[in-house]
């Protein structure tokens, strides 16, 4: 019996992950390369996908189509990437879906990476079976993906779900985006580290500095979380603020959309996992208790398969919406 | 030729409006009564609707169904009102849709009033033809209604669209809901008035007080907007804060959902209309410029027909989703 799989990819600023994923979400093969390992991001993606097609032939797996998540806003209908791709500037304005379609002769779909991740959790993961789901990916940046009544919220120009840039503190920290008090400015890894560095100028006896080998420039968010867990007051107060800002953001999601499921994931989520009770307490401060009672919030441990599953879920979502596309 | 119309109603804390509205949004007849004019809110509603049915018979208008907007969260699928209806407590937990169905022998639908209002603008008004629309109703309270890709966002327990209670300032003003920094705490009429009263304790020479006849207890939001327009510094700074908070809230909507259309309406909107440029300027501070460029934001002048049109739009929305319901 011939097996079938989707060629799925997640393109990030540091790495590109690709995989062969079944319609049930099983990851048959998964590979990864640094983003510019074989040239530009697009050349690396092309090489990884070409290799995977060869693998699929060798293993008797029929590839039915392609789904790719990329950073930034995407015109998903046209499959064209927006003109502002922070981490992978060479992707800007590329008609990637069309390129992949003609390159591989397969139906191909491209969307924002966190949208794909949200579809992945909704289709295969923690949000399976839910009518509505919001996913917040917290790492170098903060992205969001929203599925409501079975539909991905893309918005008028592909900015739907940019929950990292809702202001939770209108007079608060400036954000690189030009905004002020953006959720990202409080909870993203580099922002936590930068804030810690600033506060360390006034207090040099913090455990944060010890964990960073005494070099303020080396401080990362992980050092801050580590020092807070060890009882360092400066770190603890900073981490409490992370939980508060995240609680305000989650509260906005709960009151504004009242989804069945809210998932927090991404590189920083690993550090947030033990803080789940504090995060939920702060969320309770900002959300209606009845709305919150009907929404399940969970911080997910990082699962390396999640990103390629996202691309596969994107493919399944699009072909379910456009019957006949996947021949 | 027999005309057809929908029996539409909007139940509020001070008044109930009912009307006969065609499927094209024409309001053939409209009536209003104070909420307890004929007993409880439900009794007044029943009496108004009964009168309107008689009118429809006399005028040869065939009534095809009923749509009603009520305050608070509603389980729209069951047609049952939630257990927390601030302004009209006697509505709590009522299976109003079923009651109306058996009382009038017509298909009947009940939803949150601002959801109905959003459907009304989307079906007949300023958002006609848009794929996605967010409506913010600012008056005594602040409610929201969200239509995305043609679907009303009701949420897991009917709290979808409660945009008045997203925190735009996580350490900011306490809100009656238990939250902190809620949009409502900055922009709702009573909150603007209360803040003005507090500030007047420190400065008694304000034009606000003159407009209120010298009585701080008599100060309303309209006095604050009036005094600001007349150049009063205390009022101007307060109104600027209203615009800032609203800009942060609108920014969250634009970045989070990126809808095609955002409409601001309600009793306070009348005062906000001349401030549209300031509101848009503040929104620009909190929203991605590209997302904002793809979203049209407008402050609407109050249209008394809008509320009953909302009920009619709710009926049309529900019967389009459930073919056959409207016989």
PDB file of N, CA, C and O in Angstrom, chain A residues 140-184:
ATOM      1  N   UNK A 140      11.881  35.038  19.920  1.00  0.00           N
ATOM      2  CA  UNK A 140      12.578  36.273  19.558  1.00  0.00           C
ATOM      3  C   UNK A 140      11.566  37.387  19.340  1.00  0.00           C
ATOM      4  O   UNK A 140      11.786  38.538  19.693  1.00  0.00           O
ATOM      5  N   UNK A 141      10.467  37.037  18.724  1.00  0.00           N
ATOM      6  CA  UNK A 141       9.339  37.951  18.574  1.00  0.00           C
ATOM      7  C   UNK A 141       8.125  37.306  19.209  1.00  0.00           C
ATOM      8  O   UNK A 141       8.242  36.280  19.868  1.00  0.00           O
ATOM      9  N   UNK A 142       6.979  37.925  19.013  1.00  0.00           N
ATOM     10  CA  UNK A 142       5.732  37.326  19.487  1.00  0.00           C
ATOM     11  C   UNK A 142       4.738  37.350  18.340  1.00  0.00           C
ATOM     12  O   UNK A 142       4.431  38.418  17.799  1.00  0.00           O
ATOM     13  N   UNK A 143       4.283  36.182  17.956  1.00  0.00           N
ATOM     14  CA  UNK A 143       3.293  36.094  16.890  1.00  0.00           C
ATOM     15  C   UNK A 143       2.045  35.431  17.410  1.00  0.00           C
ATOM     16  O   UNK A 143       2.057  34.803  18.478  1.00  0.00           O
ATOM     17  N   UNK A 144       0.968  35.569  16.668  1.00  0.00           N
ATOM     18  CA  UNK A 144      -0.275  34.934  17.072  1.00  0.00           C
ATOM     19  C   UNK A 144      -0.949  34.292  15.885  1.00  0.00           C
ATOM     20  O   UNK A 144      -0.716  34.682  14.734  1.00  0.00           O
ATOM     21  N   UNK A 145      -1.751  33.298  16.154  1.00  0.00           N
ATOM     22  CA  UNK A 145      -2.569  32.676  15.122  1.00  0.00           C
ATOM     23  C   UNK A 145      -3.949  32.459  15.704  1.00  0.00           C
ATOM     24  O   UNK A 145      -4.085  32.045  16.851  1.00  0.00           O
ATOM     25  N   UNK A 146      -4.965  32.794  14.923  1.00  0.00           N
ATOM     26  CA  UNK A 146      -6.339  32.744  15.427  1.00  0.00           C
ATOM     27  C   UNK A 146      -7.199  31.889  14.510  1.00  0.00           C
ATOM     28  O   UNK A 146      -7.281  32.154  13.313  1.00  0.00           O
ATOM     29  N   UNK A 147      -7.827  30.878  15.069  1.00  0.00           N
ATOM     30  CA  UNK A 147      -8.802  30.075  14.332  1.00  0.00           C
ATOM     31  C   UNK A 147     -10.145  30.239  15.032  1.00  0.00           C
ATOM     32  O   UNK A 147     -10.261  29.946  16.219  1.00  0.00           O
ATOM     33  N   UNK A 148     -11.126  30.775  14.315  1.00  0.00           N
ATOM     34  CA  UNK A 148     -12.444  30.993  14.912  1.00  0.00           C
ATOM     35  C   UNK A 148     -13.500  30.286  14.078  1.00  0.00           C
ATOM     36  O   UNK A 148     -13.549  30.479  12.856  1.00  0.00           O
ATOM     37  N   UNK A 149     -14.320  29.490  14.727  1.00  0.00           N
ATOM     38  CA  UNK A 149     -15.351  28.743  14.012  1.00  0.00           C
ATOM     39  C   UNK A 149     -14.773  28.062  12.779  1.00  0.00           C
ATOM     40  O   UNK A 149     -15.358  28.092  11.703  1.00  0.00           O
ATOM     41  N   UNK A 150     -13.597  27.492  12.957  1.00  0.00           N
ATOM     42  CA  UNK A 150     -12.993  26.718  11.877  1.00  0.00           C
ATOM     43  C   UNK A 150     -12.301  27.532  10.802  1.00  0.00           C
ATOM     44  O   UNK A 150     -11.806  26.982   9.820  1.00  0.00           O
ATOM     45  N   UNK A 151     -12.261  28.852  10.971  1.00  0.00           N
ATOM     46  CA  UNK A 151     -11.607  29.674   9.947  1.00  0.00           C
ATOM     47  C   UNK A 151     -10.407  30.417  10.514  1.00  0.00           C
ATOM     48  O   UNK A 151     -10.476  31.020  11.585  1.00  0.00           O
ATOM     49  N   UNK A 152      -9.320  30.390   9.760  1.00  0.00           N
ATOM     50  CA  UNK A 152      -8.135  31.134  10.133  1.00  0.00           C
ATOM     51  C   UNK A 152      -8.387  32.623   9.894  1.00  0.00           C
ATOM     52  O   UNK A 152      -8.889  33.015   8.844  1.00  0.00           O
ATOM     53  N   UNK A 153      -8.039  33.446  10.894  1.00  0.00           N
ATOM     54  CA  UNK A 153      -8.261  34.889  10.769  1.00  0.00           C
ATOM     55  C   UNK A 153      -7.022  35.525  10.148  1.00  0.00           C
ATOM     56  O   UNK A 153      -6.001  35.706  10.822  1.00  0.00           O
ATOM     57  N   UNK A 154      -7.106  35.828   8.855  1.00  0.00           N
ATOM     58  CA  UNK A 154      -5.937  36.395   8.177  1.00  0.00           C
ATOM     59  C   UNK A 154      -5.979  37.906   8.119  1.00  0.00           C
ATOM     60  O   UNK A 154      -4.954  38.553   8.033  1.00  0.00           O
ATOM     61  N   UNK A 155      -7.140  38.467   8.127  1.00  0.00           N
ATOM     62  CA  UNK A 155      -7.260  39.913   8.086  1.00  0.00           C
ATOM     63  C   UNK A 155      -7.173  40.469   6.683  1.00  0.00           C
ATOM     64  O   UNK A 155      -6.846  39.765   5.727  1.00  0.00           O
ATOM     65  N   UNK A 156      -7.466  41.767   6.586  1.00  0.00           N
ATOM     66  CA  UNK A 156      -7.580  42.430   5.287  1.00  0.00           C
ATOM     67  C   UNK A 156      -6.258  42.433   4.520  1.00  0.00           C
ATOM     68  O   UNK A 156      -6.244  42.380   3.297  1.00  0.00           O
ATOM     69  N   UNK A 157      -5.133  42.498   5.228  1.00  0.00           N
ATOM     70  CA  UNK A 157      -3.836  42.544   4.537  1.00  0.00           C
ATOM     71  C   UNK A 157      -2.854  41.541   5.145  1.00  0.00           C
ATOM     72  O   UNK A 157      -1.646  41.738   5.090  1.00  0.00           O
ATOM     73  N   UNK A 158      -3.370  40.481   5.741  1.00  0.00           N
ATOM     74  CA  UNK A 158      -2.503  39.430   6.274  1.00  0.00           C
ATOM     75  C   UNK A 158      -1.957  39.694   7.658  1.00  0.00           C
ATOM     76  O   UNK A 158      -1.118  38.939   8.149  1.00  0.00           O
ATOM     77  N   UNK A 159      -2.435  40.742   8.330  1.00  0.00           N
ATOM     78  CA  UNK A 159      -1.919  41.051   9.666  1.00  0.00           C
ATOM     79  C   UNK A 159      -2.762  40.423  10.782  1.00  0.00           C
ATOM     80  O   UNK A 159      -2.472  40.622  11.957  1.00  0.00           O
ATOM     81  N   UNK A 160      -3.799  39.706  10.435  1.00  0.00           N
ATOM     82  CA  UNK A 160      -4.636  39.065  11.451  1.00  0.00           C
ATOM     83  C   UNK A 160      -3.788  38.207  12.380  1.00  0.00           C
ATOM     84  O   UNK A 160      -2.927  37.472  11.919  1.00  0.00           O
ATOM     85  N   UNK A 161      -4.018  38.340  13.673  1.00  0.00           N
ATOM     86  CA  UNK A 161      -3.300  37.522  14.638  1.00  0.00           C
ATOM     87  C   UNK A 161      -1.982  38.096  15.112  1.00  0.00           C
ATOM     88  O   UNK A 161      -1.239  37.423  15.814  1.00  0.00           O
ATOM     89  N   UNK A 162      -1.680  39.337  14.779  1.00  0.00           N
ATOM     90  CA  UNK A 162      -0.414  39.928  15.254  1.00  0.00           C
ATOM     91  C   UNK A 162      -0.562  40.373  16.708  1.00  0.00           C
ATOM     92  O   UNK A 162      -0.424  41.557  17.055  1.00  0.00           O
ATOM     93  N   UNK A 163      -0.790  39.406  17.559  1.00  0.00           N
ATOM     94  CA  UNK A 163      -1.116  39.691  18.954  1.00  0.00           C
ATOM     95  C   UNK A 163       0.088  40.161  19.762  1.00  0.00           C
ATOM     96  O   UNK A 163      -0.060  40.685  20.855  1.00  0.00           O
ATOM     97  N   UNK A 164       1.281  39.988  19.234  1.00  0.00           N
ATOM     98  CA  UNK A 164       2.466  40.493  19.915  1.00  0.00           C
ATOM     99  C   UNK A 164       2.502  42.013  19.916  1.00  0.00           C
ATOM    100  O   UNK A 164       3.193  42.626  20.730  1.00  0.00           O
ATOM    101  N   UNK A 165       1.735  42.601  19.015  1.00  0.00           N
ATOM    102  CA  UNK A 165       1.779  44.054  18.903  1.00  0.00           C
ATOM    103  C   UNK A 165       0.444  44.697  19.229  1.00  0.00           C
ATOM    104  O   UNK A 165       0.044  45.684  18.616  1.00  0.00           O
ATOM    105  N   UNK A 166      -0.241  44.125  20.200  1.00  0.00           N
ATOM    106  CA  UNK A 166      -1.341  44.857  20.823  1.00  0.00           C
ATOM    107  C   UNK A 166      -0.742  45.499  22.075  1.00  0.00           C
ATOM    108  O   UNK A 166       0.100  44.923  22.750  1.00  0.00           O
ATOM    109  N   UNK A 167      -1.140  46.742  22.326  1.00  0.00           N
ATOM    110  CA  UNK A 167      -0.586  47.462  23.467  1.00  0.00           C
ATOM    111  C   UNK A 167      -1.318  47.060  24.737  1.00  0.00           C
ATOM    112  O   UNK A 167      -2.539  47.170  24.823  1.00  0.00           O
ATOM    113  N   UNK A 168      -0.565  46.585  25.711  1.00  0.00           N
ATOM    114  CA  UNK A 168      -1.161  46.251  27.005  1.00  0.00           C
ATOM    115  C   UNK A 168      -0.841  47.335  28.033  1.00  0.00           C
ATOM    116  O   UNK A 168      -1.209  47.223  29.195  1.00  0.00           O
ATOM    117  N   UNK A 169      -0.152  48.386  27.582  1.00  0.00           N
ATOM    118  CA  UNK A 169       0.290  49.431  28.500  1.00  0.00           C
ATOM    119  C   UNK A 169       0.559  50.680  27.662  1.00  0.00           C
ATOM    120  O   UNK A 169       1.674  50.911  27.217  1.00  0.00           O
ATOM    121  N   UNK A 170      -0.492  51.490  27.466  1.00  0.00           N
ATOM    122  CA  UNK A 170      -0.408  52.516  26.420  1.00  0.00           C
ATOM    123  C   UNK A 170       0.662  53.581  26.650  1.00  0.00           C
ATOM    124  O   UNK A 170       1.047  54.276  25.714  1.00  0.00           O
ATOM    125  N   UNK A 171       1.131  53.710  27.883  1.00  0.00           N
ATOM    126  CA  UNK A 171       2.259  54.615  28.127  1.00  0.00           C
ATOM    127  C   UNK A 171       3.534  53.830  28.397  1.00  0.00           C
ATOM    128  O   UNK A 171       4.509  54.378  28.934  1.00  0.00           O
ATOM    129  N   UNK A 172       3.555  52.565  28.058  1.00  0.00           N
ATOM    130  CA  UNK A 172       4.632  51.681  28.452  1.00  0.00           C
ATOM    131  C   UNK A 172       5.834  51.660  27.523  1.00  0.00           C
ATOM    132  O   UNK A 172       6.097  52.612  26.793  1.00  0.00           O
ATOM    133  N   UNK A 173       6.558  50.543  27.565  1.00  0.00           N
ATOM    134  CA  UNK A 173       7.822  50.436  26.836  1.00  0.00           C
ATOM    135  C   UNK A 173       7.658  50.648  25.334  1.00  0.00           C
ATOM    136  O   UNK A 173       6.753  50.100  24.723  1.00  0.00           O
ATOM    137  N   UNK A 174       8.547  51.428  24.738  1.00  0.00           N
ATOM    138  CA  UNK A 174       8.523  51.555  23.278  1.00  0.00           C
ATOM    139  C   UNK A 174       8.875  50.214  22.638  1.00  0.00           C
ATOM    140  O   UNK A 174       9.665  49.440  23.180  1.00  0.00           O
ATOM    141  N   UNK A 175       8.269  49.941  21.488  1.00  0.00           N
ATOM    142  CA  UNK A 175       8.521  48.687  20.774  1.00  0.00           C
ATOM    143  C   UNK A 175       9.214  49.018  19.454  1.00  0.00           C
ATOM    144  O   UNK A 175       8.996  50.090  18.889  1.00  0.00           O
ATOM    145  N   UNK A 176      10.021  48.106  18.963  1.00  0.00           N
ATOM    146  CA  UNK A 176      10.733  48.340  17.697  1.00  0.00           C
ATOM    147  C   UNK A 176       9.786  48.652  16.544  1.00  0.00           C
ATOM    148  O   UNK A 176      10.159  49.303  15.578  1.00  0.00           O
ATOM    149  N   UNK A 177       8.525  48.201  16.673  1.00  0.00           N
ATOM    150  CA  UNK A 177       7.550  48.396  15.589  1.00  0.00           C
ATOM    151  C   UNK A 177       7.054  49.831  15.520  1.00  0.00           C
ATOM    152  O   UNK A 177       6.325  50.194  14.607  1.00  0.00           O
ATOM    153  N   UNK A 178       7.442  50.649  16.493  1.00  0.00           N
ATOM    154  CA  UNK A 178       6.939  52.018  16.538  1.00  0.00           C
ATOM    155  C   UNK A 178       5.807  52.171  17.538  1.00  0.00           C
ATOM    156  O   UNK A 178       5.418  53.279  17.880  1.00  0.00           O
ATOM    157  N   UNK A 179       5.288  51.044  17.996  1.00  0.00           N
ATOM    158  CA  UNK A 179       4.215  51.070  18.983  1.00  0.00           C
ATOM    159  C   UNK A 179       4.735  51.314  20.385  1.00  0.00           C
ATOM    160  O   UNK A 179       5.950  51.478  20.603  1.00  0.00           O
ATOM    161  N   UNK A 180       3.840  51.333  21.325  1.00  0.00           N
ATOM    162  CA  UNK A 180       4.223  51.565  22.710  1.00  0.00           C
ATOM    163  C   UNK A 180       3.445  50.615  23.606  1.00  0.00           C
ATOM    164  O   UNK A 180       2.230  50.491  23.471  1.00  0.00           O
ATOM    165  N   UNK A 181       4.162  49.954  24.500  1.00  0.00           N
ATOM    166  CA  UNK A 181       3.512  49.029  25.421  1.00  0.00           C
ATOM    167  C   UNK A 181       3.059  47.744  24.766  1.00  0.00           C
ATOM    168  O   UNK A 181       2.211  47.030  25.307  1.00  0.00           O
ATOM    169  N   UNK A 182       3.635  47.426  23.592  1.00  0.00           N
ATOM    170  CA  UNK A 182       3.287  46.175  22.908  1.00  0.00           C
ATOM    171  C   UNK A 182       3.577  44.988  23.825  1.00  0.00           C
ATOM    172  O   UNK A 182       4.578  44.984  24.548  1.00  0.00           O
ATOM    173  N   UNK A 183       2.742  43.974  23.756  1.00  0.00           N
ATOM    174  CA  UNK A 183       2.971  42.749  24.513  1.00  0.00           C
ATOM    175  C   UNK A 183       4.386  42.235  24.286  1.00  0.00           C
ATOM    176  O   UNK A 183       5.082  41.847  25.232  1.00  0.00           O
ATOM    177  N   UNK A 184       4.833  42.258  23.041  1.00  0.00           N
ATOM    178  CA  UNK A 184       6.181  41.799  22.708  1.00  0.00           C
ATOM    179  C   UNK A 184       7.265  42.489  23.525  1.00  0.00           C
ATOM    180  O   UNK A 184       8.234  41.854  23.953  1.00  0.00           O
TER     181      UNK A 184
END
